[in-house]
Coordinates of C-alpha atoms in Angstrom, one line a residue:
M1 CA 13.7 26.1 -25.7
L2 CA 12.7 25.3 -22.1
D3 CA 9.4 27.2 -22.6
E4 CA 8.7 25.2 -25.8
N5 CA 9.2 22.0 -23.9
R6 CA 6.9 23.1 -21.2
L7 CA 4.2 23.9 -23.8
E8 CA 4.4 20.3 -25.0
E9 CA 4.3 19.0 -21.5
K10 CA 1.4 21.3 -20.6
F11 CA -0.6 20.1 -23.6
L12 CA -0.2 16.5 -22.8
S13 CA -0.7 17.0 -19.1
Q14 CA -4.0 18.9 -19.5
E15 CA -5.3 16.4 -22.0
A16 CA -4.4 13.5 -19.6
E17 CA -6.2 15.4 -16.8
R18 CA -9.3 15.8 -18.9
R19 CA -9.4 12.1 -20.0
V20 CA -8.8 10.8 -16.4
S21 CA -11.4 13.2 -14.9
E22 CA -14.0 12.0 -17.4
K23 CA -13.5 8.4 -16.1
L24 CA -14.0 9.3 -12.5
D25 CA -17.5 9.7 -10.9
T26 CA -16.3 12.9 -9.2
V27 CA -13.0 14.6 -8.5
E28 CA -12.2 17.6 -6.3
E29 CA -8.8 18.2 -7.7
I30 CA -6.4 16.4 -10.0
E31 CA -3.0 17.4 -11.5
I32 CA -1.1 15.3 -14.0
D33 CA 2.4 16.2 -15.1
V34 CA 3.8 14.4 -18.2
Q35 CA 7.6 14.9 -18.2
T36 CA 8.7 14.9 -21.8
D37 CA 9.4 17.1 -24.9
L38 CA 8.7 16.9 -28.6
L39 CA 11.8 15.0 -29.5
K40 CA 11.1 12.4 -26.9
I41 CA 7.5 12.1 -28.0
V42 CA 8.6 11.4 -31.5
Q43 CA 11.0 8.8 -30.2
G44 CA 8.1 7.3 -28.1
Q45 CA 9.6 8.2 -24.7
A46 CA 8.8 10.2 -21.6
D47 CA 10.8 10.7 -18.5
G48 CA 7.8 10.0 -16.3
V49 CA 4.3 10.9 -15.2
S50 CA 3.3 12.3 -11.9
V51 CA -0.3 12.4 -10.6
A52 CA -1.6 14.3 -7.6
G53 CA -5.3 14.2 -6.7
Q54 CA -7.8 14.9 -3.9
G55 CA -11.3 13.7 -3.4
L56 CA -11.4 11.1 -6.2
V57 CA -14.5 8.9 -6.4
I58 CA -13.4 6.0 -8.7
Q59 CA -16.7 4.2 -8.5
E60 CA -19.8 4.5 -6.4
G61 CA -18.8 3.9 -2.8
L62 CA -15.0 4.0 -3.5
R63 CA -13.4 7.3 -2.6
V64 CA -9.7 8.2 -2.2
Q65 CA -9.0 11.3 -0.1
E66 CA -5.6 11.9 -1.6
I67 CA -3.2 10.2 -4.0
K68 CA 0.3 11.0 -5.2
L69 CA 1.9 8.9 -7.8
Q70 CA 5.2 9.0 -9.8
T71 CA 6.2 6.7 -12.6
E72 CA 9.6 5.8 -13.9
S73 CA 10.5 6.6 -17.5
I74 CA 7.9 5.2 -19.9
A75 CA 7.7 4.1 -23.6
I76 CA 4.6 5.7 -25.3
N77 CA 2.9 5.5 -28.6
P78 CA 4.2 8.7 -30.4
F79 CA 1.2 9.0 -32.7
S80 CA -1.4 8.9 -30.0
A81 CA 0.7 11.2 -27.8
I82 CA 0.7 13.9 -30.5
F83 CA -3.1 14.0 -30.2
G84 CA -2.9 14.2 -26.4
Q85 CA -3.6 10.5 -25.6
I86 CA -0.9 8.6 -23.6
E87 CA -0.8 4.9 -24.7
L88 CA 1.9 2.8 -23.1
N89 CA 4.1 0.6 -25.4
E90 CA 5.5 -1.2 -22.4
P91 CA 4.4 -1.8 -18.8
V92 CA 5.7 0.8 -16.3
N93 CA 6.3 0.6 -12.6
A94 CA 5.1 3.4 -10.2
I95 CA 5.0 4.2 -6.5
A96 CA 1.9 5.8 -5.1
R97 CA 1.1 7.3 -1.7
V98 CA -2.6 7.0 -1.0
I99 CA -4.7 8.4 1.9
V100 CA -8.1 7.0 2.7
T101 CA -10.3 8.2 5.6
E102 CA -12.2 6.2 8.1
V103 CA -15.5 7.6 6.7
D104 CA -14.5 6.5 3.1
I105 CA -13.4 3.1 4.3
N106 CA -16.8 2.4 6.0
H107 CA -18.7 3.8 3.0
A108 CA -16.7 1.5 0.7
L109 CA -17.5 -1.5 2.9
T110 CA -21.2 -1.0 2.3
S111 CA -20.8 -0.9 -1.5
D112 CA -22.0 -3.8 -3.7
L113 CA -18.5 -4.0 -5.3
I114 CA -16.8 -4.8 -2.0
R115 CA -19.6 -6.9 -0.5
T116 CA -19.5 -9.1 -3.5
Q117 CA -15.8 -9.8 -3.0
M118 CA -16.3 -10.7 0.7
Q119 CA -19.0 -13.4 0.2
N120 CA -18.2 -17.0 1.3
L121 CA -14.6 -16.5 2.5
Q122 CA -13.0 -19.7 3.8
L123 CA -10.6 -20.5 6.5
D124 CA -8.6 -23.7 7.0
V125 CA -8.9 -24.4 10.8
N126 CA -6.7 -27.4 11.6
G127 CA -7.8 -29.1 8.3
D128 CA -11.5 -28.2 8.7
I129 CA -12.9 -25.7 6.2
V130 CA -15.0 -22.9 7.9
S131 CA -16.8 -20.5 5.7
F132 CA -17.9 -17.1 6.9
E133 CA -20.0 -14.4 5.2
P134 CA -19.6 -10.9 6.5
Q135 CA -22.9 -9.2 7.3
K136 CA -21.6 -5.9 8.7
I137 CA -18.2 -4.4 9.1
Q138 CA -17.3 -1.1 10.7
V139 CA -13.7 0.2 10.9
F140 CA -12.4 2.7 13.5
L141 CA -9.0 4.4 13.3
P142 CA -8.1 5.8 16.8
G143 CA -4.5 6.3 16.0
D144 CA -1.4 4.9 17.8
G145 CA -1.1 2.3 15.0
K146 CA -4.4 0.7 15.9
I147 CA -7.2 -0.5 13.6
E148 CA -10.4 -1.5 15.3
C149 CA -13.0 -3.6 13.5
R150 CA -16.5 -4.4 14.7
G151 CA -18.7 -6.7 12.7
K152 CA -21.2 -9.5 12.3
V153 CA -20.7 -12.6 10.2
L154 CA -22.5 -15.9 9.5
L155 CA -20.2 -18.8 10.3
K156 CA -20.7 -22.1 8.4
E157 CA -19.0 -25.1 9.9
M158 CA -19.8 -28.8 10.0
G159 CA -23.1 -28.2 8.2
N160 CA -24.3 -25.6 10.7
T161 CA -24.7 -21.9 10.2
R162 CA -24.7 -19.5 13.2
P163 CA -24.4 -15.7 13.6
F164 CA -21.3 -14.3 15.3
A165 CA -20.5 -10.7 16.3
Y166 CA -17.0 -9.5 17.2
T167 CA -14.7 -6.6 18.1
V168 CA -11.1 -7.0 17.0
I169 CA -8.1 -4.6 17.5
L170 CA -5.1 -4.9 15.3
R171 CA -1.9 -3.0 15.8
L172 CA 0.7 -2.0 13.2
R173 CA 4.0 -1.2 14.9
T174 CA 6.2 -0.2 11.9
N175 CA 4.9 -2.0 8.8
L176 CA 2.7 -4.8 7.5
Q177 CA 5.0 -7.5 8.6
S178 CA 4.7 -6.3 12.3
M179 CA 0.9 -6.5 12.3
M180 CA -0.3 -8.2 15.5
L181 CA -3.6 -9.0 17.1
E182 CA -4.1 -7.0 20.2
S183 CA -7.6 -8.2 21.2
F184 CA -10.5 -10.3 19.9
N185 CA -13.8 -10.3 21.7
C186 CA -17.0 -12.1 20.9
T187 CA -20.0 -9.7 21.5
E188 CA -22.8 -11.9 20.2
G189 CA -23.3 -15.6 19.7
E190 CA -21.1 -18.5 20.8
G191 CA -17.4 -17.9 21.1
V192 CA -14.7 -19.2 18.7
S193 CA -11.6 -21.2 19.2
I194 CA -8.0 -19.9 19.3
E195 CA -7.3 -21.9 16.2
F196 CA -10.1 -20.0 14.4
V197 CA -8.7 -16.6 15.4
T198 CA -5.2 -17.7 14.3
A199 CA -6.5 -18.8 10.9
L200 CA -8.4 -15.5 10.6
M201 CA -5.3 -13.5 11.3
H202 CA -3.4 -15.5 8.6
K203 CA -6.2 -14.8 6.1
A204 CA -6.1 -11.1 6.9
K205 CA -2.4 -10.9 6.3
E206 CA -2.8 -12.9 3.1
L207 CA -5.4 -10.5 1.8
I208 CA -3.4 -7.4 2.6
S209 CA -0.3 -8.9 0.9
L210 CA -2.1 -9.7 -2.4
P211 CA -2.2 -7.2 -5.3
Y212 CA -5.9 -7.6 -5.1
F213 CA -6.9 -4.2 -6.5
K214 CA -6.9 -3.7 -10.2
W215 CA -7.8 -0.6 -12.2
E216 CA -8.1 -2.1 -15.6
D217 CA -4.5 -2.7 -16.5
I218 CA -3.0 -1.5 -13.2
A219 CA -2.0 -4.1 -10.6
F220 CA -1.7 -2.7 -7.0
S221 CA 0.5 -4.2 -4.2
I222 CA 0.3 -2.6 -0.7
K223 CA 3.9 -2.3 0.6
D224 CA 3.2 -0.4 3.8
I225 CA 0.4 1.1 5.9
K226 CA 0.6 3.9 8.4
V227 CA -2.4 4.4 10.8
E228 CA -3.2 7.9 11.8
I229 CA -6.3 9.2 13.7
G230 CA -9.2 8.9 11.2
S231 CA -7.1 7.8 8.2
L232 CA -4.8 5.2 6.6
I233 CA -1.7 6.2 4.6
L234 CA -0.8 3.4 2.1
L235 CA 2.4 3.0 0.2
V236 CA 1.4 1.2 -2.9
E237 CA 3.6 -0.3 -5.6
T238 CA 2.0 -0.6 -9.0
Q239 CA 2.6 -2.0 -12.5
V240 CA 0.8 -0.1 -15.2
K241 CA 0.1 -1.8 -18.5
Q242 CA -2.2 0.9 -19.9
I243 CA -3.9 4.1 -18.8
P244 CA -7.1 3.0 -17.0
S245 CA -10.7 3.9 -17.4
S246 CA -12.5 2.0 -14.7
L247 CA -11.9 0.1 -11.5
T248 CA -12.5 -3.6 -10.6
V249 CA -11.4 -5.7 -7.7
L250 CA -9.6 -9.0 -8.1
S251 CA -10.8 -11.9 -6.1
P252 CA -8.3 -13.0 -3.5

């Protein structure tokens, strides 16, 4: 009986792998395990779904080095499941562990998808609205909980526009809540006020805390980040409304 159950799971899992792989630009390796049996399928149930993948390119410029995801029990459409397609009848929660490399982060920052989302960001600096448009951003991950960013922006304040280049080092001691600014240096152009730097830090924490990634009907919320040499390890909480087919990014 166990072997029969595994045949049903294997069929659904292989079909799910095929369908997801078709939606990705490229994938080095992906393994999907649908935990269910024929009786549960007929009843529209599954104990869960686990996903493990490496080298997933979701869209041009957006690559994930590694992902491991496990859902809780799910309610599925039994008719579509019989033909190898998993359609959710109810939203399901999942926890994912995602690894992105320094190289992948910097490549993503040059993509049109990310650059579009970073246009005309605004800060409230003591009641004055300051807009800034990132021109170039490069991220370095030296380890020891540090994230170093070097970049150039156009600052727009009080009707004036001026270029500004900077180097900033952030440190994560244990989790997102403990993120602190270790240093902020102006490398080109006039300097900025302490109030501006404080508002910028508030904006950074606000953006990280938002579920601002969306893969069709999947909302992502970053719960923790661990910094290692050359890579970030993210603990991500998700709510899945339906199996996805493409990736978009929500505006903050």
